[in-house]
Short mmCIF file of C-alpha atoms in Angstrom, two decimals:
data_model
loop_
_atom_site.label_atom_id
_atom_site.label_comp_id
_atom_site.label_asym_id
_atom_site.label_seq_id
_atom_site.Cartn_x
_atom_site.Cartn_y
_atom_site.Cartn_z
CA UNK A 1 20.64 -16.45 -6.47
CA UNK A 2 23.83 -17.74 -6.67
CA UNK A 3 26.48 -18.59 -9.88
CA UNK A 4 24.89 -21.86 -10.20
CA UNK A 5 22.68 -20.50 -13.47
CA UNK A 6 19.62 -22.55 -15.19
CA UNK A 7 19.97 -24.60 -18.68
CA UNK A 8 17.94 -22.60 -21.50
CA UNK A 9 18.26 -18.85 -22.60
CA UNK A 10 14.46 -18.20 -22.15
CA UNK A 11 14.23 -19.72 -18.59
CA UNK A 12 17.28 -17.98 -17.30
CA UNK A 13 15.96 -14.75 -18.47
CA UNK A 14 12.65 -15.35 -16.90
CA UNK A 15 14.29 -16.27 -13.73
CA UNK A 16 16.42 -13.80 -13.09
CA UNK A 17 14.71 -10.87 -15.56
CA UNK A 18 11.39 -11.81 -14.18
CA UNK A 19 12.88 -10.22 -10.14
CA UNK A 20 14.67 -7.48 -11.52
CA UNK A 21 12.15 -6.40 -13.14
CA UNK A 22 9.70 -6.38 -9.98
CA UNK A 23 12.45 -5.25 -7.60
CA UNK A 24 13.29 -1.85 -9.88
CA UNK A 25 9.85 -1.07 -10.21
CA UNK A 26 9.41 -1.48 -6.58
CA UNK A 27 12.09 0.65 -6.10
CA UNK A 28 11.16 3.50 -8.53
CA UNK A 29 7.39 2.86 -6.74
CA UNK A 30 9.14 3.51 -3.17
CA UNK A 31 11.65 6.48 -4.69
CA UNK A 32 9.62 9.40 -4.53
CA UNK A 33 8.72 9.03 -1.22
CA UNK A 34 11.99 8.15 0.20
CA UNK A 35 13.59 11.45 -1.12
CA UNK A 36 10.91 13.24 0.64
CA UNK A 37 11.45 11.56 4.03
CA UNK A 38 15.10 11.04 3.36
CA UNK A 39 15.42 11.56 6.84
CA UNK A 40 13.67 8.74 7.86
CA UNK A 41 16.45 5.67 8.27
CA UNK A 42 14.05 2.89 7.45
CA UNK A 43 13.13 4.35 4.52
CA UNK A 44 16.48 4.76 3.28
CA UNK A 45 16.72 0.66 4.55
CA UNK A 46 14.20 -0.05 2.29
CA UNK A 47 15.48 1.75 -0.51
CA UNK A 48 19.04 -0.10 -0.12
CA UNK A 49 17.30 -3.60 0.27
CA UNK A 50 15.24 -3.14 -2.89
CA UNK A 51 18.10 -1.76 -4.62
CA UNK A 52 20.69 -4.69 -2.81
CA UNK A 53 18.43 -7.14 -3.65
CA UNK A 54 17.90 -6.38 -7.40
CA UNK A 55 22.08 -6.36 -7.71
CA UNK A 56 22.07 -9.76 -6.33
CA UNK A 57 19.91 -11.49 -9.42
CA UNK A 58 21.80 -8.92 -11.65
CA UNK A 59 25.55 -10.28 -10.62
CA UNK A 60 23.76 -14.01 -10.36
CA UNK A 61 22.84 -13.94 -14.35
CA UNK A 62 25.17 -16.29 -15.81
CA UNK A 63 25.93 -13.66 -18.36
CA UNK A 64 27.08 -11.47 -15.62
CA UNK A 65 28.94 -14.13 -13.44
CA UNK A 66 31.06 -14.91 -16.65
CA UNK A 67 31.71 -11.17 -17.16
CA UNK A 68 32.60 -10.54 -13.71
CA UNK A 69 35.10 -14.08 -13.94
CA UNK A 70 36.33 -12.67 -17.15
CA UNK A 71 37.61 -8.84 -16.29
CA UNK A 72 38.86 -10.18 -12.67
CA UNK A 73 40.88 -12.89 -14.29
CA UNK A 74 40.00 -15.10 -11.18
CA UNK A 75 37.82 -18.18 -12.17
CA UNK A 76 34.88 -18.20 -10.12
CA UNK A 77 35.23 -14.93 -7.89
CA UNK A 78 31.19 -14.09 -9.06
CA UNK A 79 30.28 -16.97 -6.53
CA UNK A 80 32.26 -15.35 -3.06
CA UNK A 81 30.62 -11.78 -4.53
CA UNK A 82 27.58 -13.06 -5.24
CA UNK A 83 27.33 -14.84 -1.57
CA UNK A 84 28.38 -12.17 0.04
CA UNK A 85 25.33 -9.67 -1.29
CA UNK A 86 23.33 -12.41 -0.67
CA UNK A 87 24.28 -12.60 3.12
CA UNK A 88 24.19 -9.20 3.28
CA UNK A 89 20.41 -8.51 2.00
CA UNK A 90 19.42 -11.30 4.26
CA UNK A 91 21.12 -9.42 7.25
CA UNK A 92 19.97 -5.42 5.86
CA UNK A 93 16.39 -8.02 5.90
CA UNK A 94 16.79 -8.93 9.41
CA UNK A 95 18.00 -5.72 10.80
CA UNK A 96 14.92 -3.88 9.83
CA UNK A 97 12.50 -6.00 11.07
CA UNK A 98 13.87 -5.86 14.52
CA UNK A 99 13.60 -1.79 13.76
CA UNK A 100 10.36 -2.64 12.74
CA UNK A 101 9.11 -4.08 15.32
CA UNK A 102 11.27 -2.95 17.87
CA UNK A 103 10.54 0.73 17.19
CA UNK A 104 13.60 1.85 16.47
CA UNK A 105 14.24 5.41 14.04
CA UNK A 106 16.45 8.01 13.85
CA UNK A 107 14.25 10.34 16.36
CA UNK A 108 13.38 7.11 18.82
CA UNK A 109 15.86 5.15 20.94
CA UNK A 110 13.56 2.03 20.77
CA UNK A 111 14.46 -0.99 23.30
CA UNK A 112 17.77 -2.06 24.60
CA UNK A 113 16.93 -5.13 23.55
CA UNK A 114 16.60 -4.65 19.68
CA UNK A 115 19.34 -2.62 19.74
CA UNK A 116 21.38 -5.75 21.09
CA UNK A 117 20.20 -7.53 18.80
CA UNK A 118 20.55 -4.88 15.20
CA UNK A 119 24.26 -5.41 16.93
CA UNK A 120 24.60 -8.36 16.76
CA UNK A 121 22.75 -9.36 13.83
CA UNK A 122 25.17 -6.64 11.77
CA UNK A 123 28.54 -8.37 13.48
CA UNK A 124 27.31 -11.26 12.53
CA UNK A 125 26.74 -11.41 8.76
CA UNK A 126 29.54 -8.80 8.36
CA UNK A 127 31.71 -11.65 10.11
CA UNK A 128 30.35 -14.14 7.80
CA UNK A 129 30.92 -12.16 4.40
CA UNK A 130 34.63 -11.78 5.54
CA UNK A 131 34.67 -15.61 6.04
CA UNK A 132 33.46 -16.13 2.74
CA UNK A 133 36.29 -14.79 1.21
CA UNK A 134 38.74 -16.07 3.14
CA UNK A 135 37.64 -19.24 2.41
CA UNK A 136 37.54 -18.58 -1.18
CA UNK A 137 41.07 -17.87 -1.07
CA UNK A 138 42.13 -20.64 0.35
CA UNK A 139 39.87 -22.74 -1.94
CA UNK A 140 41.00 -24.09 -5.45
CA UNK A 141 38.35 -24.05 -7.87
CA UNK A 142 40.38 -23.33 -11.17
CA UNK A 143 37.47 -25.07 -13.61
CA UNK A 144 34.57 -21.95 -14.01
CA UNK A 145 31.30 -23.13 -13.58
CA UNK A 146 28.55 -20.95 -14.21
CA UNK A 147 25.59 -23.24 -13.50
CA UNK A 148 26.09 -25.53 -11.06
CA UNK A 149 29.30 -24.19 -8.69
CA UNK A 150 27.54 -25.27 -5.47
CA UNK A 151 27.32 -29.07 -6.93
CA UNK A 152 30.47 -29.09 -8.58
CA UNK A 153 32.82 -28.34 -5.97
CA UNK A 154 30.51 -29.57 -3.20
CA UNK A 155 33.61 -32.42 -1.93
CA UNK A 156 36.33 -29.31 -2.35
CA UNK A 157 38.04 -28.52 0.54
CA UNK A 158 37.37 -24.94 2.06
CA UNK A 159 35.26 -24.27 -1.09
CA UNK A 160 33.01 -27.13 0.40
CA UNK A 161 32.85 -24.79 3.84
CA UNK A 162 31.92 -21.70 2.23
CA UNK A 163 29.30 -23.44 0.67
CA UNK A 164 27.90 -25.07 3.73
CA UNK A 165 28.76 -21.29 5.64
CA UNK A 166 26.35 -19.28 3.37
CA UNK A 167 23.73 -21.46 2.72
CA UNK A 168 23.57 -21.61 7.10
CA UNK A 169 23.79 -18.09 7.25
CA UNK A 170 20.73 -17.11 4.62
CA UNK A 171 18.65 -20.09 6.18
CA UNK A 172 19.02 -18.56 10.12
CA UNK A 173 18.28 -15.02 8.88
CA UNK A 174 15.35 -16.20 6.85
CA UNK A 175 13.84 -17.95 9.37
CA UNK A 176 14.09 -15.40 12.13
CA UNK A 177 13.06 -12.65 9.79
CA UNK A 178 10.21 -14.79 8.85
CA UNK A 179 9.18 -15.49 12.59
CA UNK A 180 9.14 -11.80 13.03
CA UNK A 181 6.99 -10.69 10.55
CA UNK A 182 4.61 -13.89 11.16
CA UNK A 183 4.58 -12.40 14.92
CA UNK A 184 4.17 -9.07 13.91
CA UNK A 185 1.02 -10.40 11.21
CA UNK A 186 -1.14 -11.44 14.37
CA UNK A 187 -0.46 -7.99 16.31
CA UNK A 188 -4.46 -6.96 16.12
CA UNK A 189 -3.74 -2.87 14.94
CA UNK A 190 -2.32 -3.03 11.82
CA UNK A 191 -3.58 -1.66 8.91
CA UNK A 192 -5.22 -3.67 6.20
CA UNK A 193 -2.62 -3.36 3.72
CA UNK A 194 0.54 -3.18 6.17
CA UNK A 195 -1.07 -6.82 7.23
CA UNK A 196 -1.35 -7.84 3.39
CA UNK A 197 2.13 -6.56 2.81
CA UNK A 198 3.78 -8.51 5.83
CA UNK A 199 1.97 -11.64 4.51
CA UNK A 200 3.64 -11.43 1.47
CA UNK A 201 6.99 -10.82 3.00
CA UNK A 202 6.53 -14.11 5.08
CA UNK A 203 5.80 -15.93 1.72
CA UNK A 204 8.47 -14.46 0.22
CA UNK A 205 10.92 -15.40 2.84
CA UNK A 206 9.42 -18.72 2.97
CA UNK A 207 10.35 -18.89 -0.57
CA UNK A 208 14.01 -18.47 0.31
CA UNK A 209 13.79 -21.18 2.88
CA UNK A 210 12.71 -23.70 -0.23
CA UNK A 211 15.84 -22.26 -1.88
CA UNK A 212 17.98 -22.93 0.50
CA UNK A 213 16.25 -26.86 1.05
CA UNK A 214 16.79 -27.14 -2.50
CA UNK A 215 20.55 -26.68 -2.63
CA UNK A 216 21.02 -28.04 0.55
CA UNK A 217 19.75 -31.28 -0.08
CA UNK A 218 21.63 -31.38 -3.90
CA UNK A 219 24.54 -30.61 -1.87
CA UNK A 220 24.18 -33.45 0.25
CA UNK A 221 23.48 -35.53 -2.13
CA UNK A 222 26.84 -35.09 -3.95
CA UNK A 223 28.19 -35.76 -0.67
CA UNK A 224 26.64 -38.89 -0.07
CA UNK A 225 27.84 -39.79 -3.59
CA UNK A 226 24.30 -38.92 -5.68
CA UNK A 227 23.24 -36.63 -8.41
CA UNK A 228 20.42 -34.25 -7.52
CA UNK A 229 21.76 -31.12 -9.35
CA UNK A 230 18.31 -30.09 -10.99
CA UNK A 231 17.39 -28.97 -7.69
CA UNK A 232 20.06 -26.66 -7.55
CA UNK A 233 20.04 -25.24 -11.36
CA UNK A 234 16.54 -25.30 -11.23
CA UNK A 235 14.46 -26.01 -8.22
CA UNK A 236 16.38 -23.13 -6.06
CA UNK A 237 16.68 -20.58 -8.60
CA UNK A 238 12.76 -20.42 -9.20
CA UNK A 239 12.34 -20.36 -5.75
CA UNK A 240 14.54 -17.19 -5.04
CA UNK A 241 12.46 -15.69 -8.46
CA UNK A 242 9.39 -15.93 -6.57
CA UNK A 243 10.80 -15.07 -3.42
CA UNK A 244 11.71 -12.07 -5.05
CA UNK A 245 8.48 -10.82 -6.28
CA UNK A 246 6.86 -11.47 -3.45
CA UNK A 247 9.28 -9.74 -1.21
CA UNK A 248 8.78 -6.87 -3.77
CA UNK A 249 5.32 -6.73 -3.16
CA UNK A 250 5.17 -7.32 0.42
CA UNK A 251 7.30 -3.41 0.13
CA UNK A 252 4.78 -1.84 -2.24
CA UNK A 253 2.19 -3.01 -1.08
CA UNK A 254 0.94 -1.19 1.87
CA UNK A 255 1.87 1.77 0.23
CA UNK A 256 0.10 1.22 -3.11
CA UNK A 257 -3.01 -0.17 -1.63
CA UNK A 258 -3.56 2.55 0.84
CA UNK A 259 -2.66 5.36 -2.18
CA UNK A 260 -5.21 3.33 -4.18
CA UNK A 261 -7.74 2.61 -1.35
CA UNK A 262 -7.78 6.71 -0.50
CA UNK A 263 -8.32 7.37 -4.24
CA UNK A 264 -11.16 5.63 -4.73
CA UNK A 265 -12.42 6.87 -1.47
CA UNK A 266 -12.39 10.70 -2.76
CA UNK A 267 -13.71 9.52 -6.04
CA UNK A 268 -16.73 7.78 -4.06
CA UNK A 269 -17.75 10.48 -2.29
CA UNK A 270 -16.86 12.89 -5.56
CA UNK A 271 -19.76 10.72 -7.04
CA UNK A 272 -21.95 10.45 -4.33
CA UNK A 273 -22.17 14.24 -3.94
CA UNK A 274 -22.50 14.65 -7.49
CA UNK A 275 -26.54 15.05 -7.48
CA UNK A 276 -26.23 17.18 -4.45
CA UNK A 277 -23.97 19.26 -6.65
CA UNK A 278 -25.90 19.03 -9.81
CA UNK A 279 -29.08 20.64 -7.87
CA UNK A 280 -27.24 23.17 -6.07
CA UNK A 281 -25.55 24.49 -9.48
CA UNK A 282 -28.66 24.67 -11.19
CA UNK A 283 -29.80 27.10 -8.44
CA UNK A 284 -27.62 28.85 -7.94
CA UNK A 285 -26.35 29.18 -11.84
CA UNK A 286 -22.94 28.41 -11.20
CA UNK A 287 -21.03 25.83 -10.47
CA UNK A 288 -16.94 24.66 -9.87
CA UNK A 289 -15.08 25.82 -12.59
CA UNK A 290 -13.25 22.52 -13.95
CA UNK A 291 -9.18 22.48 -14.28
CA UNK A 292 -7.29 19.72 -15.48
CA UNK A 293 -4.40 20.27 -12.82
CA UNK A 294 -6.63 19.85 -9.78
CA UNK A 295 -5.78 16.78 -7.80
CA UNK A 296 -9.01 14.32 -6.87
CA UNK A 297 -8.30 15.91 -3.16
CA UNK A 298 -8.84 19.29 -4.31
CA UNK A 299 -11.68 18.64 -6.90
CA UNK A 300 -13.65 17.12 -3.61
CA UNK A 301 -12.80 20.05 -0.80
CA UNK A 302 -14.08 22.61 -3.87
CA UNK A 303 -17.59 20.33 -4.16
CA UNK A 304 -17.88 20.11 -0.71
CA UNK A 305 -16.80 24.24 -0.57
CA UNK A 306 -19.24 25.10 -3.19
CA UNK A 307 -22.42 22.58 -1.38
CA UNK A 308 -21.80 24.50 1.94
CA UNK A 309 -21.48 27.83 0.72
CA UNK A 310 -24.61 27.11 -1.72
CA UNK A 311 -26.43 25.59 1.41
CA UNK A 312 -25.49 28.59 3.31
CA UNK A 313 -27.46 30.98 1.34
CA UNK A 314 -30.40 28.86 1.19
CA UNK A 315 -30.50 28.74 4.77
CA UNK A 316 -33.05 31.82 5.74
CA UNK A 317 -35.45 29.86 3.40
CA UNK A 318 -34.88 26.54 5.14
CA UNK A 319 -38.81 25.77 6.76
CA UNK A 320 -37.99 23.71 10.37
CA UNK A 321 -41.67 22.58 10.10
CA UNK A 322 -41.70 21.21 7.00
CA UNK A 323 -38.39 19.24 7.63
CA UNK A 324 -39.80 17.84 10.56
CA UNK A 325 -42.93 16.63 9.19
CA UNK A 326 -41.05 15.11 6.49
CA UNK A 327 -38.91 13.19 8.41
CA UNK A 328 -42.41 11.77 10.32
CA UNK A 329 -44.38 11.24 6.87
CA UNK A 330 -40.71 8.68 5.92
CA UNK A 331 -40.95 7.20 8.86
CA UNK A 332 -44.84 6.72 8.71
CA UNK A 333 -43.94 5.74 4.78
CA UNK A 334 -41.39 2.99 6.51
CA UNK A 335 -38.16 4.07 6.00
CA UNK A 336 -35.47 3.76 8.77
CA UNK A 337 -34.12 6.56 10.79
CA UNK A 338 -30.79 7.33 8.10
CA UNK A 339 -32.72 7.27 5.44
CA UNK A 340 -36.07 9.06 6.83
CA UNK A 341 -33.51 12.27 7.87
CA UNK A 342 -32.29 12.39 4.32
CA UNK A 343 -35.23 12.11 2.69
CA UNK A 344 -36.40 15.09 5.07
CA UNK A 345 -33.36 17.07 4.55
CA UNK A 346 -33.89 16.79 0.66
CA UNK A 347 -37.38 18.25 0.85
CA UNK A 348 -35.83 21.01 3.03
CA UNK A 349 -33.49 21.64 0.46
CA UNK A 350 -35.98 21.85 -2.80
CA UNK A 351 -38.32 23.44 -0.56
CA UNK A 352 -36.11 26.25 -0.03
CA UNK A 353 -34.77 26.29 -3.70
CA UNK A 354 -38.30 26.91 -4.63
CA UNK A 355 -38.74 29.77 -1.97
CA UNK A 356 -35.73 31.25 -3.28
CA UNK A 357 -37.03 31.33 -6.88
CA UNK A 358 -40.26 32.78 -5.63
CA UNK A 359 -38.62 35.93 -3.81
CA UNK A 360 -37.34 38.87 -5.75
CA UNK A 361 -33.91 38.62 -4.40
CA UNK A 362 -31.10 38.32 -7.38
CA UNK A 363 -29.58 35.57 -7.31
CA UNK A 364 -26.14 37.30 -7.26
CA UNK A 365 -26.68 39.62 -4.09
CA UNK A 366 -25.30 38.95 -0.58
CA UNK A 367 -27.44 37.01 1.14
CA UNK A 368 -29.16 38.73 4.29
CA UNK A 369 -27.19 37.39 7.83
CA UNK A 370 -28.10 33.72 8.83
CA UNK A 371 -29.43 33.66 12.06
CA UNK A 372 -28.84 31.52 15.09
CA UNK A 373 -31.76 28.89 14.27
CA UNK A 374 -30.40 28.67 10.62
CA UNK A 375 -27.49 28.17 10.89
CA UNK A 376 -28.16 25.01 13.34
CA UNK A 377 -30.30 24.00 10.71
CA UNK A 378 -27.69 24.21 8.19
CA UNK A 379 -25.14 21.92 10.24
CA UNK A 380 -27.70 19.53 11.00
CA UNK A 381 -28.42 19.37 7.16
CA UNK A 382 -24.42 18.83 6.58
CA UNK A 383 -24.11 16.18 9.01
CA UNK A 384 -24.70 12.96 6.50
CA UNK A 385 -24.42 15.35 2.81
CA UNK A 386 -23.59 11.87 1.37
CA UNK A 387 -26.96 10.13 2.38
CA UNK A 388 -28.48 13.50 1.18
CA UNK A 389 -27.33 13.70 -1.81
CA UNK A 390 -27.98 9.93 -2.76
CA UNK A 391 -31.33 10.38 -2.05
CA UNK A 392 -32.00 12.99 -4.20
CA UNK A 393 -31.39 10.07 -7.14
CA UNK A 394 -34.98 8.99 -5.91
CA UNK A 395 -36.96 11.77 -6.77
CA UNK A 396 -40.59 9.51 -6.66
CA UNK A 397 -39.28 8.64 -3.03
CA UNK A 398 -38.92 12.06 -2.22
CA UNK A 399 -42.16 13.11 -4.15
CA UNK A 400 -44.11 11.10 -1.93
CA UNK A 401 -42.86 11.99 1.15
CA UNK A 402 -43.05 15.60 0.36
CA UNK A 403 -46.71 14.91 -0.53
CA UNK A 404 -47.17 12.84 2.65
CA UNK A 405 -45.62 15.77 4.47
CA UNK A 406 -47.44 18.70 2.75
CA UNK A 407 -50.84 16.96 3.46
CA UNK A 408 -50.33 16.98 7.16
CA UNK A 409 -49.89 20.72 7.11
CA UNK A 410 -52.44 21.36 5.30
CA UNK A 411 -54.72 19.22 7.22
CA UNK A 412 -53.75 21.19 10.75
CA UNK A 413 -54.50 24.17 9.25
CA UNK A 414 -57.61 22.99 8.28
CA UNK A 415 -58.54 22.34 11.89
CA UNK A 416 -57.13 25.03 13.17
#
């Protein structure tokens, strides 16, 4: 993440490609609904740390730090501009956390104390940008270096402070960031995916911290008159790659796993009503006409629609009786109470399919008014429609229990 670049065309590409690539889909993941809640400040934070984050690997390409060197005319002024976005996502980073967690948005005060700290967190990494450049200026580093700046002028005077200056500043804001989200991972009501998500932000900040250890200790050891360089030109960048990715992901994805997790959720139940469905059309001779614009959401509320409104004229045929014995011939059969109470709602329902059939009523007149009785039948019947409609896969099960059911009736009317 810094000038210091990596030997090889294919590995610098996949270095700093491989995060750019990541962070701008991230960002194009995150854009739609930012613009919709543009309102929403830490929205817009995320947006500009996605988007700050992604410039940083773009201006830290070699290719890019020589352009920038080039058109400025100033060897070496990449590194100061490259430090300084650096310092600056790792502050944006840190700042909304403490939001985060201290409940700060644009309709909330929050704490006094976050705020305090958002304060001082922003003076702080602005006031170490500003030193960055001053120190740069007074700093003579006249021989470009595109792969290894931080080793090369390590012993440099003032150039040897800025070095020391930012890699201090993005190891303290990595490590409290990281302490925050590891304290907010343990807080007991988060969602699923929000907890998955901060997990891989604490990774990916780890990450950092192994970037910064890596040039740290190659700094050190130019100091102490050694040569580690590889772990600067190669060691650190990889780090910040993965970093990268993971901080990416930690961003998406609470947001992608819930859209996903909700998706498959309508589709489930789209499925699991789909025998329900299939019975009910065939009675009734009709069905939901099919469109290739309706969203999952709507195909499911026009099943469920269509079942209850198909239920609801069944209901002055529904036989109390018979769904009670039912439920008692499952039970005697040895199902459990769920499963006996669908297995007796689905006799109900072909029961009063058939009854339907039998009477001369056309199929396309209103039905007569539901009364009181019925229509208490009818909600119990809709209170597990999943369970109901799965069971209707099973039609030996519900053979049988009709059968079971059907011969008790018979058999008190025999006595009677």
């Amino acid at each position: 993440m810094n000038p210091s670049g990596l030997p090889g065309q294919p590995y610098s590409v996949l270095v700093f490609g491989t995060p750019v690539a990541f962070l701008a889909a991230a960002l194009v993941f995150k854009l739609p609904s930012i613009v919709r809640l543009w309102r929403d400040p830490l929205r817009r934070a995320v947006g500009g740390l996605l988007l700050l984050a992604c410039g940083i690997f773009v201006l830290a390409a070699p290719p890019a730090v020589s352009w920038t060197n080039r058109v400025t005319g100033v060897p070496n002024i990449a590194a100061p501009l490259v430090y300084s976005f650096l310092v600056a996502f790792c502050g944006a980073s840190l700042l909304l956390m403490i939001a985060w967690r201290g409940g700060l948005t644009g309709r909330s005060p929050g704490s006094a104390r976050a705020r305090r700290a958002m304060r001082w967190a922003a003076v702080g990494h602005m006031g170490v940008i500003v030193a960055l450049w001053v120190l740069f200026a007074l700093a003579d580093v006249p021989v470009e270096r595109l792969r290894d700046l931080d080793t090369y002028y390590a012993g440099t005077p003032f150039m040897r402070e800025l070095i020391v200056l930012y890699l201090v500043a993005h190891t303290t804001s990595c490590v409290l960031t990281y302490r925050l989200i590891r304290d907010w991972i343990h807080t007991v009501t988060l969602d699923v995916w929000l907890r998955r998500g901060l997990r891989a932000l604490a990774v990916g900040y780890a990450a950092n911290l192994v970037f910064d250890a890596a040039k740290g200790t190659a700094v050190v050891a130019r100091w102490a008159g050694g040569d580690l360089d590889p772990l600067s030109t190669e060691l650190a960048p990889l780090a910040a790659c993965v970093g990268a990715v993971l901080i990416a992901t930690g961003f998406v994805l609470p947001h992608a796993g819930q859209y996903l997790r909700d998706r498959w959720r309508i589709r489930r139940v789209l499925l699991r009503l789909g025998p329900l469905y299939d019975l009910l059309r065939t009675a009734t001779g009709r069905g939901v006409p099919f469109s290739l614009r309706a969203t999952p959401e709507l195909r499911l509320t026009r099943r469920e629609t269509f079942i209850r409104d198909a239920l609801l004229q069944l209901a002055r045929h529904f036989d109390e009786e018979l769904r009670r014995r039912a439920y008692e011939a499952a039970v005697d059969l040895g199902r459990g109470p769920g499963r006996a109470g669908a297995l007796a709602a689905a006799v109900t329902i072909r029961d009063a399919i058939e009854a339907r059939a039998l009477s001369r009523t056309p199929s396309r007149t209103p039905s007569p008014q539901v009364t009181g009785h019925d229509a208490d039948l009818l909600t119990d019947l809709l209170r597990d429609i999943e369970a109901v409609s799965q069971v209707l896969s099973h039609p030996d099960e519900i053979e049988a229990v009709r059968a079971l059911a059907t011969a008790t009736v018979e058999s008190l009317h025999v006595y009677e």
